Tab-separated table of C-alpha atoms in Angstrom:
chain	number	residue	atom	x	y	z
K	668	MET	CA	-25.193	-20.316	28.380
K	669	ARG	CA	-26.755	-17.417	27.531
K	670	ASP	CA	-24.462	-14.204	28.399
K	671	THR	CA	-27.785	-12.266	30.536
K	672	SER	CA	-25.528	-9.679	31.319
K	673	TYR	CA	-26.130	-7.395	28.484
K	674	VAL	CA	-28.883	-7.234	25.688
K	675	LEU	CA	-27.051	-8.954	22.570
K	676	ASP	CA	-29.912	-11.155	20.889
K	677	VAL	CA	-31.378	-8.222	19.763
K	678	PRO	CA	-29.805	-4.400	18.048
K	679	TYR	CA	-29.857	-1.793	19.491
K	680	PRO	CA	-32.819	0.482	17.515
K	681	HIS	CA	-31.096	3.147	15.099
K	682	HIS	CA	-31.039	6.464	17.183
K	683	PHE	CA	-29.522	9.682	17.013
K	684	GLN	CA	-29.287	13.052	19.564
K	685	ARG	CA	-28.836	16.474	18.210
K	686	GLU	CA	-27.104	16.805	21.190
K	687	SER	CA	-24.174	14.575	20.302
K	688	THR	CA	-23.691	17.206	17.405
K	689	PRO	CA	-19.888	19.381	17.716
K	690	LEU	CA	-22.368	22.440	16.609
K	691	TRP	CA	-25.094	21.810	19.006
K	692	LEU	CA	-22.231	21.821	21.806
K	693	SER	CA	-20.712	24.439	20.898
K	694	PHE	CA	-24.215	26.755	20.393
K	695	VAL	CA	-25.186	25.800	24.232
K	696	ALA	CA	-21.018	26.095	25.354
K	697	SER	CA	-21.321	29.787	23.698
K	698	ALA	CA	-24.822	30.548	25.579
K	699	LEU	CA	-23.280	29.354	28.737
K	700	GLY	CA	-20.374	31.737	28.132
K	701	ILE	CA	-17.650	28.544	27.947
K	702	ALA	CA	-15.087	28.585	24.842
K	703	ALA	CA	-15.725	25.613	22.791
K	704	PRO	CA	-13.219	24.020	20.499
K	705	ASP	CA	-12.894	25.610	17.002
K	706	ILE	CA	-15.142	23.633	14.632
K	707	SER	CA	-14.347	25.714	11.562
K	708	ALA	CA	-11.243	23.980	11.683
K	709	PRO	CA	-10.297	20.091	12.065
K	710	TYR	CA	-11.169	18.330	14.925
K	711	SER	CA	-11.853	14.983	16.570
K	712	TRP	CA	-14.922	13.055	18.419
K	713	CYS	CA	-15.528	9.920	19.790
K	714	GLU	CA	-18.487	8.537	20.538
K	715	LEU	CA	-18.510	5.578	23.615
K	716	GLY	CA	-21.069	3.586	22.808
K	717	CYS	CA	-22.886	4.094	19.675
K	718	GLY	CA	-25.557	1.182	18.849
K	719	GLN	CA	-25.231	0.643	15.473
K	720	GLY	CA	-23.682	3.795	14.367
K	721	LEU	CA	-26.337	6.020	12.238
K	722	GLY	CA	-25.634	8.762	15.067
K	723	ALA	CA	-22.320	8.503	13.876
K	724	ALA	CA	-22.664	8.326	10.413
K	725	LEU	CA	-25.039	11.444	10.488
K	726	ASN	CA	-22.772	13.160	12.497
K	727	ALA	CA	-19.207	12.378	9.779
K	728	ALA	CA	-21.712	13.547	7.022
K	729	ALA	CA	-22.632	16.328	8.244
K	730	ASN	CA	-19.271	17.459	9.404
K	731	PRO	CA	-15.943	17.531	6.957
K	732	GLN	CA	-13.621	19.384	9.315
K	733	GLY	CA	-14.456	16.176	11.675
K	734	ARG	CA	-12.586	12.963	12.411
K	735	PHE	CA	-15.247	10.754	13.935
K	736	VAL	CA	-14.897	7.399	16.089
K	737	ALA	CA	-17.557	5.312	17.365
K	738	VAL	CA	-16.763	2.470	19.696
K	739	ASP	CA	-18.848	-0.393	20.412
K	740	PHE	CA	-18.807	-3.964	21.785
K	741	ASN	CA	-21.428	-5.337	20.010
K	742	PRO	CA	-19.706	-6.884	16.469
K	743	GLN	CA	-23.459	-6.583	15.113
K	744	HIS	CA	-23.646	-2.977	15.756
K	745	ILE	CA	-20.035	-2.491	14.781
K	746	ALA	CA	-20.832	-4.508	11.676
K	747	HIS	CA	-23.674	-2.657	10.628
K	748	GLY	CA	-21.948	0.749	11.616
K	749	ARG	CA	-19.046	0.367	8.993
K	750	ALA	CA	-21.239	-1.243	6.107
K	751	LEU	CA	-23.162	2.384	6.437
K	752	ALA	CA	-20.171	3.886	6.141
K	753	ARG	CA	-19.012	2.411	2.976
K	754	ALA	CA	-21.997	2.411	1.306
K	755	ALA	CA	-22.365	6.128	2.253
K	756	GLY	CA	-18.325	6.565	1.263
K	757	LEU	CA	-17.549	8.324	4.322
K	758	ASP	CA	-14.099	8.416	5.090
K	759	ASN	CA	-13.655	10.176	8.191
K	760	LEU	CA	-15.326	7.372	9.791
K	761	GLU	CA	-13.689	4.599	12.007
K	762	PHE	CA	-15.916	2.261	13.687
K	763	VAL	CA	-14.138	0.115	16.477
K	764	GLU	CA	-15.373	-3.050	18.105
K	765	ALA	CA	-13.811	-3.053	21.774
K	766	ASP	CA	-15.103	-3.091	25.122
K	767	PHE	CA	-14.134	-0.508	27.932
K	768	ALA	CA	-11.642	-2.129	29.686
K	769	SER	CA	-10.146	-3.105	26.538
K	770	LEU	CA	-10.754	0.833	25.719
K	771	ALA	CA	-9.033	2.342	29.311
K	772	GLY	CA	-5.836	0.248	28.214
K	773	MET	CA	-5.178	1.538	24.802
K	774	ALA	CA	-6.726	5.735	26.232
K	775	GLY	CA	-3.714	5.368	28.569
K	776	GLU	CA	-0.768	4.914	26.034
K	777	GLN	CA	-2.652	7.139	23.575
K	778	GLY	CA	-2.882	10.236	25.435
K	779	ALA	CA	-5.182	13.225	24.710
K	780	GLN	CA	-7.180	12.823	21.068
K	781	TYR	CA	-10.362	14.310	20.690
K	782	ASP	CA	-12.131	17.596	21.240
K	783	PHE	CA	-15.014	15.844	22.200
K	784	ILE	CA	-16.538	12.766	23.750
K	785	VAL	CA	-20.206	11.656	23.746
K	786	LEU	CA	-22.102	8.911	25.781
K	787	SER	CA	-25.987	8.801	24.878
K	788	GLY	CA	-27.591	5.724	26.818
K	789	VAL	CA	-24.419	4.170	28.023
K	790	TYR	CA	-23.579	5.512	31.624
K	791	SER	CA	-26.727	4.262	33.288
K	792	TRP	CA	-26.740	0.832	32.006
K	793	ILE	CA	-23.512	-0.363	32.911
K	794	SER	CA	-21.181	-1.800	35.770
K	795	ALA	CA	-19.429	0.078	38.259
K	796	ALA	CA	-16.260	-0.958	36.903
K	797	ASP	CA	-16.989	-0.015	33.185
K	798	ARG	CA	-17.753	3.168	34.520
K	799	GLU	CA	-14.752	3.720	35.724
K	800	ALA	CA	-13.043	2.267	32.464
K	801	VAL	CA	-14.576	5.161	30.932
K	802	ARG	CA	-13.754	7.717	33.093
K	803	ARG	CA	-10.130	6.408	32.348
K	804	CYS	CA	-10.992	6.911	28.993
K	805	VAL	CA	-12.070	10.201	29.141
K	806	ARG	CA	-8.785	11.244	31.888
K	807	HIS	CA	-6.244	10.262	28.925
K	808	TRP	CA	-8.321	11.135	25.638
K	809	LEU	CA	-10.358	14.590	26.011
K	810	LYS	CA	-8.382	17.434	25.124
K	811	PRO	CA	-7.550	20.445	27.492
K	812	GLY	CA	-10.938	22.289	26.655
K	813	GLY	CA	-12.741	19.409	24.552
K	814	ILE	CA	-15.992	19.026	26.021
K	815	LEU	CA	-17.879	15.575	27.206
K	816	TYR	CA	-21.320	14.826	26.805
K	817	LEU	CA	-22.637	12.346	29.407
K	818	GLY	CA	-26.507	11.424	29.099
K	819	TYR	CA	-27.933	9.556	31.846
K	820	MET	CA	-31.016	8.122	34.047
K	821	CYS	CA	-30.874	10.331	37.489
K	822	GLN	CA	-32.742	10.649	40.519
K	823	PRO	CA	-35.307	11.614	41.976
K	824	GLY	CA	-37.485	11.103	38.596
K	825	MET	CA	-36.214	7.516	37.855
K	826	ALA	CA	-36.242	6.275	41.509
K	827	PHE	CA	-39.394	4.436	40.977
K	828	LEU	CA	-37.630	2.455	37.795
K	829	SER	CA	-35.524	0.522	40.311
K	830	ALA	CA	-38.092	-2.148	41.771
K	831	MET	CA	-39.947	-2.360	38.007
K	832	GLN	CA	-36.479	-3.128	36.582
K	833	ARG	CA	-35.321	-5.294	38.930
K	834	PHE	CA	-38.782	-7.296	38.707
K	835	LEU	CA	-38.065	-7.941	34.860
K	836	ARG	CA	-35.099	-9.233	35.065
K	837	CYS	CA	-36.333	-11.872	37.326
K	838	ARG	CA	-39.161	-12.576	35.194
K	839	GLY	CA	-37.004	-12.651	32.264
K	840	ASP	CA	-34.655	-15.101	33.568
K	841	SER	CA	-38.011	-18.034	33.909
K	842	VAL	CA	-39.634	-16.940	30.465
K	843	THR	CA	-37.970	-18.696	26.901
K	844	GLY	CA	-37.839	-16.524	23.589
K	845	ASP	CA	-35.712	-13.860	22.951
K	846	SER	CA	-35.106	-10.254	24.571
K	847	VAL	CA	-38.367	-8.771	23.350
K	848	ALA	CA	-40.902	-11.276	24.585
K	849	ARG	CA	-39.074	-11.820	27.615
K	850	LEU	CA	-39.756	-8.241	28.409
K	851	GLN	CA	-43.249	-7.734	26.674
K	852	ALA	CA	-44.375	-10.615	29.064
K	853	GLY	CA	-43.235	-9.281	32.002
K	854	LEU	CA	-44.218	-5.689	31.075
K	855	GLY	CA	-48.028	-7.867	30.852
K	856	LEU	CA	-47.609	-9.171	34.276
K	857	LEU	CA	-46.758	-5.535	35.932
K	858	GLY	CA	-50.036	-3.914	34.140
K	859	ARG	CA	-52.130	-6.987	35.308
K	860	MET	CA	-50.718	-6.009	38.614
K	861	GLU	CA	-51.531	-2.435	38.186
K	862	GLN	CA	-55.055	-3.387	37.450
K	863	GLY	CA	-55.473	-5.152	40.182
K	864	GLY	CA	-54.555	-2.335	42.305
K	865	ALA	CA	-50.882	-3.258	43.545
K	866	GLY	CA	-49.991	-1.144	46.420
K	867	PHE	CA	-46.357	0.267	44.483
K	868	PHE	CA	-48.394	1.504	41.739
K	869	ARG	CA	-50.937	3.704	44.143
K	870	GLU	CA	-47.993	4.662	45.797
K	871	HIS	CA	-46.125	5.730	42.817
K	872	PRO	CA	-48.065	6.951	39.971
K	873	ALA	CA	-45.225	7.471	37.958
K	874	ALA	CA	-44.822	3.454	37.566
K	875	GLY	CA	-48.421	3.262	35.657
K	876	ARG	CA	-47.515	6.259	33.041
K	877	TYR	CA	-44.392	4.936	32.612
K	878	LEU	CA	-45.812	1.442	31.650
K	879	ALA	CA	-48.861	3.739	29.480
K	880	ALA	CA	-45.943	4.918	28.014
K	881	GLY	CA	-43.847	2.132	27.184
K	882	ARG	CA	-46.555	0.614	25.316
K	883	ARG	CA	-45.778	3.352	22.861
K	884	GLU	CA	-41.833	2.679	23.093
K	885	ASP	CA	-39.980	0.505	20.539
K	886	PRO	CA	-39.784	-2.803	22.138
K	887	ARG	CA	-36.258	-3.437	21.328
K	888	GLN	CA	-34.862	-0.086	23.227
K	889	LEU	CA	-37.038	-1.198	26.127
K	890	ALA	CA	-35.214	-4.064	26.179
K	891	HIS	CA	-31.843	-2.652	26.189
K	892	GLU	CA	-33.154	-0.343	28.799
K	893	LEU	CA	-34.696	-2.529	31.411
K	894	LEU	CA	-33.231	-6.233	31.056
K	895	ASN	CA	-29.615	-5.167	31.674
K	896	ALA	CA	-27.576	-6.863	34.755
K	897	HIS	CA	-26.373	-3.204	35.297
K	898	TRP	CA	-29.030	-0.751	35.526
K	899	ASP	CA	-29.124	2.161	38.141
K	900	SER	CA	-30.072	6.142	38.317
K	901	LEU	CA	-27.556	8.264	39.565
K	902	HIS	CA	-27.741	11.267	41.810
K	903	VAL	CA	-25.654	14.064	39.708
K	904	ALA	CA	-23.533	14.855	42.888
K	905	ASP	CA	-21.676	11.497	42.964
K	906	VAL	CA	-21.447	11.849	38.976
K	907	MET	CA	-19.943	15.565	39.244
K	908	ALA	CA	-17.674	14.135	41.593
K	909	ALA	CA	-16.344	10.955	39.936
K	910	LEU	CA	-15.962	13.323	37.014
K	911	SER	CA	-13.527	15.833	38.808
K	912	THR	CA	-10.650	13.154	39.165
K	913	CYS	CA	-10.712	12.906	35.031
K	914	GLY	CA	-10.038	16.686	34.942
K	915	CYS	CA	-13.358	17.367	34.061
K	916	GLU	CA	-15.965	20.123	35.656
K	917	TYR	CA	-19.196	20.651	35.055
K	918	ILE	CA	-19.997	23.820	33.104
K	919	GLY	CA	-24.258	22.765	32.627
K	920	SER	CA	-26.717	20.927	30.298
K	921	ALA	CA	-26.957	20.791	26.994
K	922	THR	CA	-30.511	20.508	27.261
K	923	PRO	CA	-30.532	24.541	26.981
K	924	LEU	CA	-33.955	24.756	29.140
K	925	GLU	CA	-32.174	23.362	31.927
K	926	ASN	CA	-29.694	26.089	31.963
K	927	ILE	CA	-32.143	28.902	32.449
K	928	ASP	CA	-33.122	28.739	35.746
K	929	ALA	CA	-36.252	31.622	35.585
K	930	LEU	CA	-37.969	29.614	33.014
K	931	SER	CA	-37.183	25.878	34.152
K	932	LEU	CA	-38.129	25.837	37.798
K	933	PRO	CA	-41.072	27.081	39.826
K	934	GLY	CA	-40.814	30.945	40.469
K	935	ASN	CA	-41.121	30.271	44.275
K	936	LEU	CA	-37.555	28.414	44.384
K	937	LEU	CA	-35.283	30.805	43.026
K	938	PRO	CA	-34.811	32.478	45.870
K	939	LEU	CA	-34.158	29.224	47.774
K	940	LEU	CA	-31.493	28.424	45.351
K	941	GLN	CA	-30.076	31.646	45.615
K	942	GLU	CA	-29.025	30.307	49.007
K	943	LEU	CA	-26.374	27.155	47.716
K	944	ARG	CA	-23.355	27.774	46.835
K	945	THR	CA	-21.784	24.944	45.081
K	946	PRO	CA	-22.554	23.411	42.490
K	947	ALA	CA	-23.416	19.460	43.480
K	948	GLU	CA	-25.912	21.287	45.556
K	949	ARG	CA	-27.481	23.602	43.386
K	950	GLU	CA	-27.980	21.087	40.710
K	951	THR	CA	-29.072	18.160	42.946
K	952	PHE	CA	-31.616	21.068	44.320
K	953	LYS	CA	-32.567	21.375	40.719
K	954	ASP	CA	-32.959	17.629	39.980
K	955	LEU	CA	-35.602	17.672	43.048
K	956	ALA	CA	-37.297	20.535	41.584
K	957	ARG	CA	-37.636	19.193	38.515
K	958	ASN	CA	-38.210	15.544	39.743
K	959	GLN	CA	-35.401	14.916	36.705
K	960	SER	CA	-35.284	11.502	35.584
K	961	GLU	CA	-32.770	12.056	32.635
K	962	ARG	CA	-29.305	14.404	32.508
K	963	ARG	CA	-27.574	15.464	29.433
K	964	ASP	CA	-24.758	16.988	30.976
K	965	LEU	CA	-21.595	18.799	29.612
K	966	TYR	CA	-18.045	18.344	31.207
K	967	GLN	CA	-15.027	20.289	29.905
K	968	SER	CA	-11.615	19.346	30.505
K	969	GLY	CA	-10.009	22.451	32.006
K	970	VAL	CA	-12.588	25.190	32.177
K	971	ARG	CA	-12.067	28.183	29.502
K	972	ARG	CA	-14.557	30.445	30.234
K	973	LEU	CA	-15.093	33.693	28.049
K	974	ASP	CA	-14.870	37.165	29.175
K	975	GLU	CA	-17.563	39.649	28.734
K	976	GLN	CA	-15.790	40.892	25.366
K	977	ALA	CA	-15.389	37.335	23.917
K	978	HIS	CA	-19.111	36.234	25.439
K	979	ARG	CA	-20.787	38.833	23.531
K	980	GLN	CA	-18.875	38.214	20.015
K	981	ALA	CA	-19.590	34.009	20.309
K	982	LEU	CA	-23.343	34.862	20.512
K	983	PHE	CA	-22.791	37.494	17.611
K	984	ASP	CA	-21.318	35.287	15.803
K	985	GLN	CA	-24.266	32.903	15.583
K	986	VAL	CA	-26.462	32.347	12.751
K	987	VAL	CA	-29.656	30.340	13.617
K	988	THR	CA	-32.490	28.880	10.923
K	989	ALA	CA	-36.190	28.019	11.541
K	990	LEU	CA	-37.237	24.124	11.451
K	991	PRO	CA	-40.127	22.779	9.369
K	992	GLY	CA	-43.116	23.530	11.441
K	993	ALA	CA	-41.606	26.513	12.904
K	994	PRO	CA	-43.951	29.342	14.331
K	995	GLU	CA	-43.855	32.740	12.394
K	996	GLY	CA	-44.892	34.989	14.849
K	997	GLY	CA	-46.361	35.772	17.902
K	998	GLY	CA	-46.394	34.957	21.067
K	999	ILE	CA	-45.844	31.070	21.936
K	1000	ASP	CA	-46.210	28.329	24.928
K	1001	PHE	CA	-43.348	26.161	25.807
K	1002	ASP	CA	-43.943	22.911	27.541
K	1003	THR	CA	-41.787	21.917	30.119
K	1004	ARG	CA	-41.685	19.350	33.164
K	1005	ILE	CA	-42.763	22.439	35.569
K	1006	GLY	CA	-46.310	22.843	33.256
K	1007	PRO	CA	-46.416	25.470	29.932
K	1008	VAL	CA	-44.692	28.357	29.991
K	1009	GLN	CA	-45.183	31.456	27.829
K	1010	GLY	CA	-43.282	32.953	26.002
K	1011	GLN	CA	-43.663	36.848	25.306
K	1012	SER	CA	-45.147	37.661	21.970
K	1013	GLY	CA	-43.043	41.303	22.145
K	1014	LEU	CA	-39.825	38.805	22.043
K	1015	PHE	CA	-40.560	35.868	20.349
K	1016	GLY	CA	-42.850	37.124	17.965
K	1017	PRO	CA	-40.280	39.941	16.337
K	1018	LEU	CA	-37.440	36.579	16.092
K	1019	LEU	CA	-39.942	34.153	14.216
K	1020	GLY	CA	-41.292	36.466	12.301
K	1021	ALA	CA	-37.378	37.419	11.288
K	1022	LEU	CA	-36.014	33.693	10.601
K	1023	ALA	CA	-39.567	32.960	8.912
K	1024	ALA	CA	-37.812	34.877	6.105
K	1025	GLY	CA	-34.604	33.111	6.146
K	1026	PRO	CA	-31.791	32.283	8.235
K	1027	CYS	CA	-30.362	35.441	10.968
K	1028	SER	CA	-27.198	36.028	12.501
K	1029	PHE	CA	-27.856	37.316	16.299
K	1030	ALA	CA	-26.317	40.560	15.291
K	1031	GLU	CA	-29.273	40.737	12.227
K	1032	LEU	CA	-31.723	40.136	15.246
K	1033	ALA	CA	-30.063	42.583	17.416
K	1034	ARG	CA	-31.005	45.097	15.873
K	1035	LEU	CA	-34.304	44.424	14.672
K	1036	PRO	CA	-36.182	47.748	15.712
K	1037	ALA	CA	-38.771	45.393	17.901
K	1038	LEU	CA	-36.134	44.232	19.918
K	1039	GLN	CA	-33.778	47.213	20.657
K	1040	GLY	CA	-33.105	47.281	24.263
K	1041	GLN	CA	-33.734	43.384	24.758
K	1042	THR	CA	-30.518	42.365	23.442
K	1043	GLY	CA	-29.944	40.516	26.692
K	1044	LEU	CA	-33.154	38.437	26.589
K	1045	ILE	CA	-32.185	37.156	22.828
K	1046	SER	CA	-29.943	34.641	23.741
K	1047	PRO	CA	-31.783	32.514	26.286
K	1048	ALA	CA	-35.011	33.261	23.461
K	1049	LEU	CA	-32.891	31.466	21.041
K	1050	GLN	CA	-32.040	28.590	23.708
K	1051	MET	CA	-35.460	27.784	24.499
K	1052	LEU	CA	-36.399	27.715	20.105
K	1053	ALA	CA	-34.227	25.397	19.714
K	1054	TRP	CA	-34.940	23.713	22.836
K	1055	ALA	CA	-38.351	23.440	21.629
K	1056	GLY	CA	-37.358	22.266	18.001
K	1057	HIS	CA	-38.275	25.583	16.478
K	1058	ILE	CA	-34.746	26.615	15.335
K	1059	HIS	CA	-31.364	25.035	15.132
K	1060	PRO	CA	-27.921	27.061	14.462
K	1061	LEU	CA	-26.234	27.116	10.950
K	1062	LEU	CA	-22.434	25.205	10.635
K	1063	PRO	CA	-19.989	28.195	9.994
K	1064	GLY	CA	-17.782	27.196	6.950
K	1065	GLU	CA	-17.682	24.368	4.685
K	1066	VAL	CA	-21.180	22.716	4.074
K	1067	ALA	CA	-20.950	18.939	3.762
K	1068	THR	CA	-23.686	18.721	0.790
K	1069	GLU	CA	-22.268	16.138	-1.679
K	1070	ARG	CA	-21.530	13.640	1.284
K	1071	CYS	CA	-25.478	13.977	3.087
K	1072	ARG	CA	-26.959	14.048	-0.171
K	1073	SER	CA	-24.881	10.018	-0.633
K	1074	LEU	CA	-25.602	8.948	3.496
K	1075	ASN	CA	-29.576	10.225	2.383
K	1076	GLN	CA	-30.120	8.088	-0.741
K	1077	VAL	CA	-28.349	5.160	1.079
K	1078	LEU	CA	-30.686	5.685	4.301
K	1079	CYS	CA	-33.478	6.463	1.648
K	1080	GLU	CA	-33.256	3.414	-0.074
K	1081	ARG	CA	-33.311	0.957	3.009
K	1082	ALA	CA	-36.539	2.572	4.793
K	1083	LEU	CA	-38.036	1.942	1.344
K	1084	GLN	CA	-36.826	-1.525	2.265
K	1085	GLY	CA	-38.103	-1.494	5.887
K	1086	THR	CA	-35.316	-0.432	7.908
K	1087	ALA	CA	-36.537	2.658	10.287
K	1088	TYR	CA	-33.735	4.949	10.525
K	1089	GLY	CA	-35.701	8.082	10.956
K	1090	TYR	CA	-33.021	10.546	10.530
K	1091	LEU	CA	-31.469	12.603	7.350
K	1092	ALA	CA	-28.416	14.473	6.789
K	1093	ALA	CA	-28.806	17.782	7.295
K	1094	PRO	CA	-25.393	19.629	6.033
K	1095	SER	CA	-26.130	23.330	6.920
K	1096	LEU	CA	-27.141	22.054	10.452
K	1097	GLY	CA	-24.251	20.061	10.743
K	1098	SER	CA	-26.822	17.498	12.158
K	1099	ALA	CA	-29.788	15.767	10.916
K	1100	VAL	CA	-33.399	16.436	10.767
K	1101	ALA	CA	-36.669	14.245	11.575
K	1102	ALA	CA	-37.924	11.938	8.882
K	1103	ASP	CA	-40.726	9.175	8.814
K	1104	ARG	CA	-40.775	6.749	6.243
K	1105	LEU	CA	-43.134	8.313	3.545
K	1106	GLN	CA	-40.712	11.320	3.932
K	1107	MET	CA	-37.887	9.304	3.105
K	1108	VAL	CA	-39.349	7.473	-0.068
K	1109	ALA	CA	-40.733	10.994	-1.009
K	1110	LEU	CA	-36.756	12.363	-0.919
K	1111	ARG	CA	-35.330	8.998	-2.866
K	1112	VAL	CA	-37.760	9.789	-5.679
K	1113	LEU	CA	-36.541	13.499	-5.613
K	1114	LEU	CA	-32.775	11.916	-4.956
K	1115	GLU	CA	-33.460	10.295	-8.607
K	1116	TYR	CA	-35.355	12.719	-10.332
K	1117	PRO	CA	-34.801	16.102	-9.171
K	1118	GLY	CA	-37.368	18.269	-11.272
K	1119	ILE	CA	-40.563	15.634	-10.638
K	1120	ALA	CA	-42.800	17.609	-8.036
K	1121	GLY	CA	-46.975	17.976	-7.949
K	1122	ARG	CA	-48.939	15.242	-8.759
K	1123	LEU	CA	-46.359	13.503	-10.279
K	1124	LEU	CA	-44.237	13.335	-7.324
K	1125	ARG	CA	-47.210	11.797	-5.271
K	1126	GLU	CA	-48.556	9.447	-7.807
K	1127	THR	CA	-44.444	7.937	-7.884
K	1128	VAL	CA	-44.038	7.794	-4.008
K	1129	ARG	CA	-47.833	5.547	-4.146
K	1130	THR	CA	-46.361	3.173	-6.089
K	1131	LEU	CA	-43.405	2.623	-4.435
K	1132	LEU	CA	-44.994	2.222	-0.992
K	1133	ALA	CA	-47.450	0.310	-2.698
K	1134	ASN	CA	-44.969	-1.840	-4.679
K	1135	ALA	CA	-42.872	-2.245	-0.800
K	1136	GLY	CA	-45.867	-3.001	0.888
K	1137	GLY	CA	-46.747	0.464	2.497
K	1138	ALA	CA	-49.746	1.957	0.456
K	1139	GLY	CA	-52.248	1.422	3.575
K	1140	GLU	CA	-50.340	4.257	5.627
K	1141	ALA	CA	-52.736	7.306	7.072
K	1142	ASP	CA	-53.423	10.102	5.453
K	1143	LEU	CA	-51.212	9.493	2.635
K	1144	GLU	CA	-52.511	12.023	0.239
K	1145	GLN	CA	-52.509	14.937	2.995
K	1146	ARG	CA	-49.147	13.899	4.107
K	1147	LEU	CA	-47.270	13.995	0.876
K	1148	LEU	CA	-48.855	17.436	-0.120
K	1149	ALA	CA	-47.855	18.645	3.302
K	1150	PHE	CA	-44.016	17.522	2.745
K	1151	GLU	CA	-44.076	18.977	-0.808
K	1152	THR	CA	-45.099	22.311	0.711
K	1153	VAL	CA	-43.793	22.808	4.540
K	1154	VAL	CA	-40.766	20.351	4.645
K	1155	LEU	CA	-39.520	20.286	1.453
K	1156	PRO	CA	-39.071	23.786	1.057
K	1157	ARG	CA	-36.685	23.480	4.452
K	1158	TRP	CA	-35.328	20.931	3.279
K	1159	ARG	CA	-33.481	22.347	0.202
K	1160	GLN	CA	-32.650	25.377	2.375
K	1161	MET	CA	-30.896	23.112	4.911
K	1162	GLY	CA	-28.936	21.129	1.559
K	1163	VAL	CA	-30.709	17.478	2.677
K	1164	LEU	CA	-32.029	17.595	-0.732
């Protein structure tokens, strides 16, 4: 009989989250005035529910000081992750096939193991018993001062989806075919219900928007999201209370914007927020104010707050770089959940102008004549730019250029064969950069022929794509030109190539 408690017949799509990286977690923690684990010295990192292992592989390749352990109960996922690690020669990455109940028993015997524990796309999709097992792992495994990153669906923004998910589960049990086929049949019926004027969609317009967005998503991901037996959008106060039993205290969001109340909440609600005292009621208030649908929470085992001088020094030590496509000056508009927020040109213009010329430390930015008297605004501005994908912190210490290139070569070769990984390791970032198939094929050519450029590069890429059945990609010439003139220089700077 088919196991309907979890989707097993289709693998979870390859994914990566920058918020899972040790450098990103340290960067955000420093901005919050929290002492994060030292990532310039050896440290350990564990991902619970790693999927097919791409995120763990990218982290391991780009962070030579770390020891990485990635766990999943799906044997297909673990087999893929192990094969990828072997092909890329990642000797600091271990994959473990185990369920959460087994892990919890192991954790009790092993004790404190990890400086970072990360979960993304897991906590809302498992049973209450498995959530308790996860918390037992955290309680025993997370070192004092260690950081937990926990991503999950939350109330109130995902409340509407509960009824739809339950319908899709019921519908799926009566439809033959794999999970994707069953999901698409159910979504198609829901779409016809919306068109027919079903009251649910009139009362919950967010449900219609979700259906429309779902048509653009990878159906395999939606199958994993919507067809599991266990599905819950959680209240932040409940999550905070549960994690407190593990000795973990909420310290902020891995999404930097959400740590800046003046920019992430409607201005007329800020006085109301000041009336609230406990972290649980403040975070619940914020979720209501934003109609939050997903949280990326940070917790620390035994909070270690920096004093004023140490906080200042931690900020001054940060070094950031512009990412491909970043604005090079002037004001900037940020698209937030509460609407557009305009960044002042007098603050963001000098920052972007300086970073367009190359990486800068916080201390260097603070010495810019145009920013005199605005030092206190630099950290929030950098956090906003990082959240928007315009800049990224640089990794301190050793940079694993050759390790990343080895992994990137494997990813690019498989991309040519049709596997959609979507990311490449970026050693100077201790992270990854997004890359479409065209860019990955171009990088494959450059890794094999480092001196190739211009028309010859473009013709070689076109030939490879044609042989692989992809020569009909839209705007091929323009995209190759943009890659060579805009993206490639930044990738060279970051060590991707």
